[in-house]
Coordinates of C-alpha atoms and ligand atoms in Angstrom, one line a residue:
M1 CA -10.1 -24.8 19.8
S2 CA -7.4 -22.8 20.8
K3 CA -8.0 -19.4 23.2
K4 CA -10.7 -17.0 22.3
Y5 CA -9.4 -13.3 21.2
D6 CA -11.2 -10.2 21.9
V7 CA -10.7 -9.6 17.8
I8 CA -9.8 -10.8 14.9
I9 CA -8.9 -8.7 11.7
I10 CA -9.3 -10.3 8.6
G11 CA -6.6 -8.7 6.2
A12 CA -3.2 -7.5 6.3
G13 CA -3.3 -4.6 4.2
I14 CA -2.9 -0.9 5.0
V15 CA -6.3 -0.9 6.5
G16 CA -5.6 -4.4 8.7
G17 CA -2.4 -3.2 9.6
M18 CA -3.7 0.2 10.9
V19 CA -6.7 -1.1 12.4
A20 CA -4.5 -3.6 14.2
R21 CA -1.6 -1.0 15.1
F22 CA -4.5 1.1 16.9
L23 CA -6.2 -1.0 18.4
S24 CA -3.0 -2.3 20.0
K25 CA -2.9 0.5 22.3
Y26 CA -6.0 -1.3 24.2
A27 CA -5.6 -4.1 26.7
L28 CA -7.2 -6.6 24.1
D29 CA -5.9 -9.9 22.6
I30 CA -6.1 -9.4 18.7
L31 CA -5.3 -11.8 15.9
L32 CA -4.7 -10.5 12.6
I33 CA -4.9 -12.8 9.9
E34 CA -3.7 -12.8 6.3
K35 CA -4.1 -15.0 3.4
E36 CA -1.0 -14.4 1.3
V37 CA 2.5 -15.2 2.6
D38 CA 3.1 -11.5 4.0
V39 CA 1.6 -8.5 4.9
G40 CA 0.4 -5.6 2.7
M41 CA 1.1 -8.1 -0.9
E42 CA -2.3 -7.1 -2.8
T43 CA -3.5 -3.3 -3.4
S44 CA -1.5 -1.7 -0.8
S45 CA 1.6 -2.1 -2.3
A46 CA 0.1 -1.1 -6.4
N47 CA -0.8 2.4 -6.1
S48 CA 0.1 5.9 -6.6
A49 CA 1.6 6.5 -3.4
A50 CA -0.1 9.8 -2.8
V51 CA -1.5 11.2 0.5
H52 CA -4.4 13.1 -1.0
A53 CA -5.2 16.5 0.6
G54 CA -8.8 15.7 0.6
Y55 CA -10.6 17.8 -1.9
D56 CA -11.6 15.3 -4.0
A57 CA -14.3 13.3 -1.8
L58 CA -17.6 14.1 -1.7
P59 CA -18.5 16.4 1.3
G60 CA -19.9 14.5 4.5
T61 CA -18.6 11.3 3.3
N62 CA -16.7 8.5 4.9
K63 CA -13.9 8.9 2.2
A64 CA -13.8 12.8 2.3
I65 CA -13.7 12.8 6.4
T66 CA -11.4 10.1 6.8
N67 CA -9.1 11.2 4.1
V68 CA -8.6 14.9 5.9
K69 CA -8.3 13.4 8.9
A70 CA -5.3 10.8 7.9
V71 CA -3.5 14.0 6.4
E72 CA -3.4 15.7 9.7
M73 CA -2.0 12.4 11.7
W74 CA 0.3 11.3 9.0
P75 CA 3.0 13.4 10.2
K76 CA 3.7 12.1 13.6
L77 CA 2.6 8.7 12.8
S78 CA 5.3 8.5 10.0
Q79 CA 7.6 9.8 12.7
E80 CA 6.3 7.0 15.2
L81 CA 6.5 4.0 12.3
G82 CA 10.0 5.4 11.1
I83 CA 8.8 5.4 7.8
A84 CA 9.3 8.4 4.9
Y85 CA 6.7 10.8 4.4
A86 CA 6.7 14.1 1.8
Q87 CA 4.6 17.0 2.7
C88 CA 5.2 18.2 -0.2
G89 CA 2.0 19.3 -1.7
D90 CA 0.0 18.4 -5.1
Y91 CA -1.1 20.3 -8.4
V92 CA -4.2 19.7 -10.4
V93 CA -3.5 21.2 -13.9
A94 CA -6.1 22.9 -15.9
V95 CA -5.6 23.4 -19.6
T96 CA -8.5 24.6 -20.8
N97 CA -11.2 27.0 -19.6
E98 CA -13.9 24.4 -19.0
E99 CA -11.4 22.5 -16.8
M100 CA -10.7 25.7 -14.5
L101 CA -14.6 25.4 -13.5
V102 CA -13.9 22.0 -12.6
L103 CA -10.9 23.3 -10.3
A104 CA -13.4 25.9 -8.8
E105 CA -15.9 22.9 -7.9
L106 CA -12.5 21.0 -6.6
L107 CA -11.5 24.1 -4.5
D108 CA -15.3 24.5 -3.3
R109 CA -15.5 20.5 -2.1
G110 CA -12.0 20.9 -0.9
V111 CA -12.9 23.8 1.7
K112 CA -16.0 21.9 2.3
N113 CA -13.9 19.3 3.4
G114 CA -12.2 21.4 6.0
V115 CA -8.8 21.1 3.3
P116 CA -6.3 23.9 4.5
G117 CA -4.8 25.6 2.1
L118 CA -5.9 25.5 -1.1
Q119 CA -5.2 28.1 -3.8
I120 CA -6.2 28.2 -7.6
I121 CA -2.9 29.5 -9.3
S122 CA -2.5 31.1 -12.9
G123 CA -0.9 29.5 -15.7
E124 CA 2.2 31.0 -15.5
E125 CA 2.7 30.7 -11.6
M126 CA 2.1 27.0 -12.2
R127 CA 4.7 27.6 -15.0
A128 CA 7.1 29.3 -12.3
R129 CA 7.1 26.3 -9.9
E130 CA 7.0 23.3 -11.9
P131 CA 8.6 24.6 -15.6
L132 CA 8.3 21.4 -17.5
V133 CA 4.4 20.8 -17.0
R134 CA 2.8 21.7 -20.3
Q135 CA 3.4 25.3 -21.3
D136 CA -0.6 25.8 -22.2
T137 CA -1.3 25.1 -18.7
V138 CA -3.7 27.6 -18.2
G139 CA -4.0 27.5 -13.9
A140 CA -4.2 24.9 -11.3
L141 CA -5.5 24.1 -7.8
W142 CA -2.7 24.0 -5.2
A143 CA -2.6 21.7 -2.5
P144 CA 0.2 22.4 0.0
T145 CA -1.4 19.5 2.3
G146 CA -1.1 16.7 -0.3
G147 CA 2.0 14.3 0.2
I148 CA 3.9 11.3 -1.2
G149 CA 4.1 8.3 1.1
D150 CA 5.2 4.7 1.2
P151 CA 2.8 2.2 0.8
F152 CA 5.1 -0.6 1.2
A153 CA 7.0 0.6 4.0
A154 CA 3.9 1.8 5.4
S155 CA 2.3 -1.6 5.4
V156 CA 4.8 -3.6 6.8
A157 CA 5.8 -0.7 10.0
A158 CA 2.1 -0.8 10.7
A159 CA 1.9 -4.2 11.1
E160 CA 5.1 -4.4 12.9
N161 CA 4.7 -2.1 15.4
A162 CA 1.1 -4.1 16.1
V163 CA 3.1 -7.1 16.3
M164 CA 5.5 -5.4 19.1
N165 CA 2.4 -4.6 21.1
G166 CA 1.6 -8.0 21.2
V167 CA -1.0 -8.7 18.2
T168 CA -0.7 -11.7 16.7
L169 CA -0.1 -12.1 13.1
K170 CA -1.0 -14.8 10.9
L171 CA 0.5 -15.4 7.5
N172 CA -1.0 -18.1 5.1
T173 CA -4.3 -17.9 7.0
A174 CA -7.5 -17.3 4.9
F175 CA -10.5 -16.6 6.1
E176 CA -13.2 -19.1 5.0
D177 CA -15.9 -18.6 7.0
F178 CA -17.7 -17.4 10.4
L179 CA -18.5 -19.0 13.2
M180 CA -21.6 -18.1 14.1
E181 CA -24.0 -18.5 17.3
E182 CA -27.6 -17.4 16.5
D183 CA -26.8 -13.7 15.4
R184 CA -23.7 -13.0 16.4
I185 CA -20.1 -13.6 15.1
V186 CA -18.3 -16.0 17.6
G187 CA -14.9 -16.5 15.4
V188 CA -13.5 -17.1 12.2
R189 CA -13.1 -20.5 9.8
T190 CA -9.7 -20.3 8.2
N191 CA -7.7 -22.8 6.3
Q192 CA -5.6 -23.3 9.7
G193 CA -8.6 -23.8 11.5
D194 CA -10.9 -21.9 13.8
F195 CA -10.1 -19.4 15.9
K196 CA -12.9 -17.8 18.2
S197 CA -13.3 -14.1 19.1
R198 CA -15.8 -11.4 20.3
W199 CA -15.3 -9.5 17.6
V200 CA -14.2 -10.0 13.8
I201 CA -13.4 -6.4 11.7
N202 CA -13.5 -7.1 8.1
A203 CA -10.6 -5.4 6.1
A204 CA -10.0 -7.9 3.5
G205 CA -10.0 -4.8 0.8
L206 CA -11.0 -6.4 -3.0
Y207 CA -12.3 -9.1 -1.1
A208 CA -14.1 -7.5 1.4
D209 CA -18.0 -8.2 -0.4
E210 CA -17.3 -11.8 -0.4
V211 CA -16.4 -11.8 3.3
M212 CA -19.4 -9.7 4.4
H213 CA -21.6 -12.1 2.0
K214 CA -20.7 -14.7 4.3
A215 CA -22.2 -12.5 7.3
A216 CA -25.3 -12.1 5.0
V217 CA -24.8 -8.8 5.1
R218 CA -25.0 -6.2 2.3
P219 CA -25.7 -8.7 -0.1
E220 CA -26.2 -6.6 -3.1
F221 CA -22.9 -5.3 -2.4
V222 CA -20.2 -6.6 -5.0
I223 CA -16.6 -5.3 -5.7
R224 CA -15.8 -4.6 -9.2
P225 CA -12.2 -4.5 -9.6
R226 CA -11.0 -1.6 -11.4
R227 CA -7.4 -1.7 -12.8
G228 CA -4.5 0.8 -13.0
E229 CA -1.8 0.3 -14.5
Y230 CA 1.7 2.1 -14.2
L231 CA 5.5 3.2 -15.6
I232 CA 8.2 3.5 -13.3
L233 CA 11.0 5.9 -14.8
D234 CA 14.4 5.6 -13.5
K235 CA 16.4 7.6 -11.1
A236 CA 17.7 10.0 -13.8
D237 CA 19.8 13.0 -13.4
F238 CA 17.1 15.2 -14.1
Q239 CA 13.7 15.4 -12.0
L240 CA 10.1 15.9 -14.1
T241 CA 8.8 17.7 -10.8
N242 CA 9.9 19.0 -8.3
N243 CA 9.5 16.4 -5.9
T244 CA 5.3 16.7 -5.9
I245 CA 2.5 15.5 -7.6
L246 CA 1.0 16.4 -11.5
F247 CA -2.8 15.6 -11.3
P248 CA -4.4 16.4 -14.4
T249 CA -8.0 17.6 -14.3
P250 CA -10.3 14.9 -12.6
S251 CA -13.0 13.0 -15.2
S252 CA -15.6 10.6 -14.4
K253 CA -13.1 8.0 -14.8
G254 CA -11.5 9.2 -11.9
K255 CA -8.5 11.6 -10.5
G256 CA -6.4 11.0 -14.1
I257 CA -2.9 9.9 -15.4
L258 CA -0.5 11.4 -12.5
V259 CA 3.4 12.1 -13.0
A260 CA 4.5 12.1 -9.3
S261 CA 8.0 11.6 -7.8
T262 CA 8.3 9.0 -5.5
L263 CA 9.9 8.6 -2.2
H264 CA 12.6 6.2 -3.8
G265 CA 13.7 9.1 -5.9
N266 CA 11.7 7.7 -9.4
I267 CA 9.0 8.9 -11.0
I268 CA 5.8 6.8 -11.3
V269 CA 3.1 7.5 -14.1
G270 CA 0.1 6.5 -14.2
P271 CA -3.0 4.9 -13.2
N272 CA -5.7 4.6 -16.1
A273 CA -9.2 2.8 -14.8
N274 CA -10.4 0.4 -16.0
F275 CA -13.0 -2.3 -15.0
V276 CA -11.8 -5.9 -15.0
D277 CA -13.5 -9.5 -14.9
S278 CA -11.2 -10.9 -12.3
K279 CA -9.8 -10.1 -9.0
Q280 CA -6.2 -11.1 -9.8
N281 CA -6.0 -9.8 -13.1
K282 CA -3.0 -7.6 -12.6
A283 CA -2.0 -7.7 -16.0
V284 CA -0.8 -4.9 -18.2
T285 CA -1.6 -4.3 -21.4
K286 CA 0.0 -2.7 -24.2
E287 CA -3.3 -0.7 -24.8
G288 CA -3.3 0.3 -21.1
L289 CA 0.4 1.6 -21.4
E290 CA 0.0 3.4 -24.4
E291 CA -2.9 5.0 -22.5
I292 CA -0.6 6.5 -19.5
W293 CA 2.2 7.3 -21.6
N294 CA 0.0 9.6 -23.6
G295 CA -1.6 10.8 -20.6
A296 CA 1.5 11.7 -19.0
S297 CA 3.0 13.1 -22.2
K298 CA 0.6 15.2 -22.3
L299 CA 0.9 16.7 -18.3
V300 CA 4.5 16.9 -18.9
P301 CA 5.4 16.7 -22.4
S302 CA 9.7 16.2 -22.1
I303 CA 8.8 12.6 -20.6
K304 CA 11.1 10.2 -22.0
R305 CA 10.1 6.7 -22.8
K306 CA 13.8 5.4 -22.5
H307 CA 13.9 5.9 -18.5
I308 CA 11.3 3.8 -18.4
I309 CA 12.1 0.5 -15.9
A310 CA 8.7 -1.3 -14.8
Q311 CA 5.4 -1.4 -15.0
F312 CA 2.8 -2.8 -12.7
A313 CA -1.0 -3.2 -12.4
G314 CA -3.0 -2.6 -9.3
L315 CA -6.9 -3.2 -8.5
R316 CA -9.3 -1.0 -6.7
A317 CA -12.0 -2.7 -4.7
T318 CA -14.9 -0.6 -6.5
G319 CA -18.2 -0.9 -5.0
N320 CA -21.5 -1.0 -6.7
G321 CA -22.8 1.2 -3.9
P322 CA -24.2 3.2 -1.9
A323 CA -23.3 5.8 -4.4
P324 CA -23.3 9.5 -2.9
D325 CA -23.2 10.8 -6.9
P326 CA -24.1 8.3 -9.1
E327 CA -22.6 10.6 -12.1
I328 CA -19.4 10.1 -10.6
N329 CA -18.3 6.5 -10.3
Y330 CA -15.0 6.8 -8.4
N331 CA -17.1 8.4 -5.6
Q332 CA -18.4 5.2 -4.2
D333 CA -18.2 6.1 -0.1
F334 CA -16.1 3.8 2.2
I335 CA -18.4 1.6 4.1
I336 CA -17.4 1.7 7.5
E337 CA -19.6 0.2 9.7
I338 CA -21.3 -2.2 12.9
P339 CA -24.3 -4.0 10.9
E340 CA -27.7 -3.8 12.5
T341 CA -28.1 -7.4 11.6
V342 CA -25.5 -9.0 13.0
K343 CA -23.4 -8.8 16.1
G344 CA -19.7 -8.8 16.9
F345 CA -19.1 -7.7 13.0
V346 CA -17.1 -4.2 12.1
N347 CA -17.2 -4.0 8.5
L348 CA -15.4 -2.4 6.1
G349 CA -15.8 -2.5 2.4
G350 CA -15.1 -0.5 -1.1
I351 CA -11.9 1.0 0.6
E352 CA -10.6 2.1 -2.9
S353 CA -8.5 5.8 -3.6
P354 CA -7.7 7.4 -1.1
G355 CA -7.7 4.2 1.0
F356 CA -3.8 4.3 1.4
T357 CA -4.3 7.9 3.0
A358 CA -7.0 7.4 4.7
A359 CA -6.0 4.4 6.6
P360 CA -5.1 5.4 9.8
A361 CA -8.3 7.6 10.3
I362 CA -10.2 4.6 9.4
A363 CA -8.7 2.6 11.8
E364 CA -9.6 5.9 14.6
K365 CA -13.3 5.4 13.3
V366 CA -13.3 1.8 13.9
I367 CA -12.4 2.6 17.6
K368 CA -14.9 4.7 17.9
L369 CA -17.4 2.1 16.7
L370 CA -16.4 -0.3 19.3
E371 CA -16.7 2.1 22.0
D372 CA -19.9 3.1 20.8
A373 CA -21.0 -0.3 20.9
G374 CA -20.3 -0.7 24.4
E375 CA -16.7 -1.8 24.4
N376 CA -14.6 -0.9 27.5
L377 CA -11.2 0.0 25.9
V378 CA -8.8 0.2 28.1
E379 CA -5.4 1.6 27.3
K380 CA -2.4 -0.3 28.3
P381 CA 0.2 1.6 30.4
D382 CA 3.2 0.2 28.2
W383 CA 1.9 0.5 25.0
N384 CA 5.0 1.6 22.5
P385 CA 3.7 3.7 19.4
I386 CA 7.6 4.0 18.5
R387 CA 8.7 1.8 15.8
V388 CA 12.6 1.7 15.5
P389 CA 13.8 1.3 11.5
R390 CA 16.5 -0.7 10.5
P391 CA 19.5 1.1 9.3
V392 CA 19.2 1.8 5.7
F393 CA 22.9 2.2 4.2
R394 CA 22.1 4.3 1.5
H395 CA 20.9 6.7 3.6
L396 CA 23.6 6.9 6.3
D397 CA 27.0 9.2 5.8
R398 CA 30.1 7.6 5.5
D399 CA 31.0 7.6 9.3
Q400 CA 27.9 6.1 10.0
Q401 CA 28.5 3.3 7.0
A402 CA 32.1 2.8 8.6
A403 CA 30.6 2.2 11.9
L404 CA 27.8 -0.1 10.9
I405 CA 30.5 -1.9 8.7
A406 CA 32.5 -2.3 11.7
K407 CA 30.0 -3.7 13.6
D408 CA 28.3 -6.4 11.0
P409 CA 30.7 -6.7 8.0
A410 CA 27.6 -7.6 6.4
Y411 CA 26.7 -4.2 6.1
G412 CA 29.8 -3.9 4.0
R413 CA 28.8 -6.2 0.7
I414 CA 26.5 -4.7 -1.5
V415 CA 24.1 -7.0 -2.9
C416 CA 21.8 -4.7 -4.9
R417 CA 23.9 -2.5 -6.9
C418 CA 21.4 -0.5 -8.5
E419 CA 19.9 0.9 -5.3
S420 CA 22.8 0.3 -2.9
V421 CA 21.3 -2.5 -0.6
T422 CA 23.6 -4.4 1.5
E423 CA 23.9 -7.8 2.7
G424 CA 23.2 -6.8 6.2
E425 CA 20.0 -5.2 5.4
I426 CA 18.8 -8.1 3.8
R427 CA 19.8 -10.3 6.8
A428 CA 17.9 -7.8 9.1
E429 CA 14.6 -8.0 7.0
I430 CA 14.4 -11.9 7.6
H431 CA 14.8 -11.7 11.2
A432 CA 12.5 -8.5 12.0
P433 CA 9.5 -9.2 13.8
I434 CA 7.1 -9.9 10.9
P435 CA 10.5 -11.8 9.1
A436 CA 10.6 -11.5 5.3
T437 CA 10.8 -14.9 3.9
T438 CA 10.6 -14.1 -0.3
Y439 CA 11.8 -12.1 -2.7
D440 CA 9.7 -9.6 -2.8
A441 CA 9.1 -9.4 0.9
L442 CA 12.8 -8.2 0.8
K443 CA 12.2 -5.6 -2.4
R444 CA 9.2 -4.4 -0.3
R445 CA 11.2 -3.6 2.5
T446 CA 14.6 -2.6 1.3
W447 CA 14.0 -1.6 -2.4
L448 CA 16.2 -4.0 -3.7
G449 CA 15.4 -5.5 -7.2
T450 CA 13.7 -2.2 -8.1
G451 CA 16.6 -0.4 -10.1
R452 CA 17.4 -0.3 -13.9
C453 CA 18.6 -3.9 -13.6
Q454 CA 15.4 -5.0 -12.0
G455 CA 17.2 -7.9 -10.2
G456 CA 18.8 -9.0 -12.6
F457 CA 22.6 -9.0 -10.6
D458 CA 20.7 -9.5 -6.9
L459 CA 18.3 -12.3 -7.2
P460 CA 20.6 -15.5 -7.2
R461 CA 22.7 -14.0 -4.5
V462 CA 18.9 -13.3 -2.6
V463 CA 18.0 -16.4 -3.1
A464 CA 21.1 -17.7 -1.4
I465 CA 20.9 -15.4 1.8
L466 CA 17.2 -16.4 2.3
A467 CA 18.0 -20.5 2.3
E468 CA 21.0 -19.7 4.3
E469 CA 19.1 -17.4 6.8
L470 CA 15.7 -19.7 6.8
G471 CA 17.8 -23.2 6.9
V472 CA 16.0 -24.1 3.6
S473 CA 16.6 -25.6 0.4
P474 CA 17.6 -22.9 -2.5
E475 CA 14.6 -24.5 -4.4
E476 CA 12.2 -23.8 -1.6
I477 CA 13.0 -19.9 -1.8
S478 CA 10.2 -18.1 -4.4
K479 CA 9.1 -14.6 -5.3
K480 CA 5.8 -14.3 -3.6
G481 CA 4.9 -17.6 -1.5
T482 CA 4.0 -21.2 -3.0
G483 CA 4.2 -21.6 -6.7
S484 CA 6.5 -18.8 -7.3
E485 CA 9.3 -20.4 -6.6
W486 CA 13.1 -19.3 -8.6
L487 CA 14.1 -22.4 -9.5
Y488 CA 12.7 -25.5 -10.5
R489 CA 14.9 -28.4 -9.8
R490 CA 18.6 -29.0 -10.0
T491 CA 20.0 -30.0 -13.2
K492 CA 23.9 -30.9 -12.4
D493 CA 25.6 -32.6 -9.2
V494 CA 28.7 -31.5 -8.1
S495 CA 30.0 -34.7 -6.8
Q496 CA 30.0 -35.2 -10.5
G497 CA 32.2 -32.3 -11.6
H498 CA 29.7 -30.3 -12.4
L499 CA 28.2 -27.2 -11.1
N500 CA 25.0 -27.1 -9.0
V501 CA 22.6 -24.1 -7.3
E502 CA 25.0 -23.4 -4.7
D503 CA 27.8 -22.7 -7.3
L504 CA 25.7 -20.7 -9.7
I505 CA 24.7 -18.1 -6.3
Ligands
LIG601 C1 -4.5 2.0 -9.4 C2 -4.3 2.3 -7.4 C3 -4.2 3.6 -7.4 C4 -4.4 4.1 -5.7 N1 -3.9 5.2 -5.6 C5 -4.2 5.6 -4.8 C6 -3.1 6.8 -4.1 O1 -2.3 7.1 -4.3 N2 -3.6 7.2 -2.1 C7 -5.2 6.3 -1.8 O2 -4.4 7.1 -0.6 N3 -5.4 5.6 -1.9 C8 -4.6 4.9 -3.1 N4 -5.2 3.7 -4.0 C9 -6.2 3.5 -2.9 C10 -5.6 2.1 -1.7 O3 -4.3 1.5 -2.4 C11 -6.5 1.6 -1.3 O4 -7.6 2.2 -0.7 C12 -5.8 0.4 -0.1 O5 -4.2 -0.1 -0.5 C13 -6.8 -0.4 0.4 O6 -5.7 -1.0 1.5 P1 -6.7 -2.6 1.9 O7 -6.2 -2.9 3.3 O8 -8.4 -2.1 1.9 O9 -7.0 -3.5 0.9 P2 -5.4 -4.8 0.6 O10 -3.9 -3.6 0.8 O11 -6.1 -5.7 -0.7 O12 -5.5 -5.5 1.9 C14 -6.5 -6.5 2.0 C15 -5.8 -8.0 2.4 O13 -6.8 -8.8 3.2 C16 -6.1 -9.8 2.3 N5 -7.2 -11.2 2.4 C17 -8.3 -10.7 1.5 N6 -9.3 -11.9 1.8 C18 -9.0 -12.6 3.0 C19 -9.2 -13.4 3.7 N7 -10.2 -14.5 2.9 N8 -8.5 -14.2 4.7 C20 -7.4 -13.8 4.9 N9 -6.8 -12.6 4.6 C21 -7.7 -12.0 3.0 C22 -5.6 -9.4 1.3 O14 -4.6 -10.4 0.9 C23 -4.6 -8.6 1.5 O15 -3.6 -8.5 1.9 C24 -4.8 2.9 -5.4 C25 -6.2 1.9 -5.4 C26 -5.5 1.4 -6.8 C27 -5.7 0.5 -7.4

């Protein structure tokens, strides 16, 4: 058996990544394990990217407390991690007098939760602020602390900052069972062998129920994946919102279908909320896309189908309890606990929305739980909270671009035309502290392949660069890990005067 860690974290989504990052402040030997080929590949890369203000969750719940606390943390945190974040505010739009009553409830909840600056504005005021919102808008709840984040960048940056501060990250490493000594967890069994530790933290997202059941914790708690489908609209020469988020008035199904700007300049539309039977079922459906289009058109009637360039779905880790209010099925509370029945286990479960927003505050709560359990956390004098981002060519001015190209000519070669992503950026990500080894890993980090052509132009070139930098054959390069390789086999041999894979790229 290898060395003994102080803490093992299962799952490198935004929650596991933030827990690792905040715990890396202390003199602890930490192992972060992730079953996939990269960090942040599950729910943390398929959501609305809203940094919720905190008026939605029921007062007193973990959801409400961590949400509001995290909103205070995001401005400094995004600076430290070198990632984009906009505190642009958000609106909940009402179109009937009944919906205005719901806004009053949300305002009341928000005030109880400690959300600052909430205000109900008139329909006239709303139309003045957001001219494309539907004209019969009666009023809106304005939440100035709502915002837009970048969950892709945040998941990578949190885990990367943790790794910079000494956390060991093992990808392709799936938790299978706990190692137990009587009622104490002393490590984990994985597909890559056994790892010992004093604490294990469950941050397995959709699979958190299965992990906790292995420790005989909350056998009654079951996660039912609740799918949300989305459409992405091209960067157009008009904006449907003034760089903000428009929510409809929520219903018992959830926060409803939003129309929002993204930090990358697109418009995102969605999600719906439908239970599905499988934790792998991220398919988009004709009916679902129609449902979200109808929802979006109701909120912003001038939205145009011709601008749609992509679709995707994400799965909420919706639990079956404990429910503070059984009438509101999306308001199951987050489980953040050290269970009494087993020692050495921090259990996080049911982290559905607003889990992206709340992740840094969940991490702080985990630290508090460990301290309360008697763990003597000693701060490291050399902890570095700053992650310096790698250059993004399209964000630089002409002089900066020229200087970068002079230093490394690879920055002068555009690989993704829609998003102006250069070869230099791609090569830098392949050699980053958490190396990008697949097409999707590069996509999440550089934004290549996300434009109108959806990778049609860049894909062959990216496969060639990955193969070259990783020293493998192009046939081994995949979209998102084993089983998703792009190239099946060589069909022609250049020695016989025909083209082969390298000639094509
Ligand atoms: C449709 C939709 C919209 C949403 N909108 C918002 C929003 O606007 N704002 C907001 O704040 N939140 C939103 N959320 C919620 C937010 O996305 C999640 O709460 C958050 O991403 C959860 O992060 P996580 O780390 O818990 O889960 P995940 O990102 O799923 O990470 C869990 C990780 O654990 C790994 N794992 C699982 N099992 C194992 C195992 N056996 N061994 C090793 N690793 C394992 C997984 O591979 C995964 O990487 C939305 C969610 C959905 C689905």
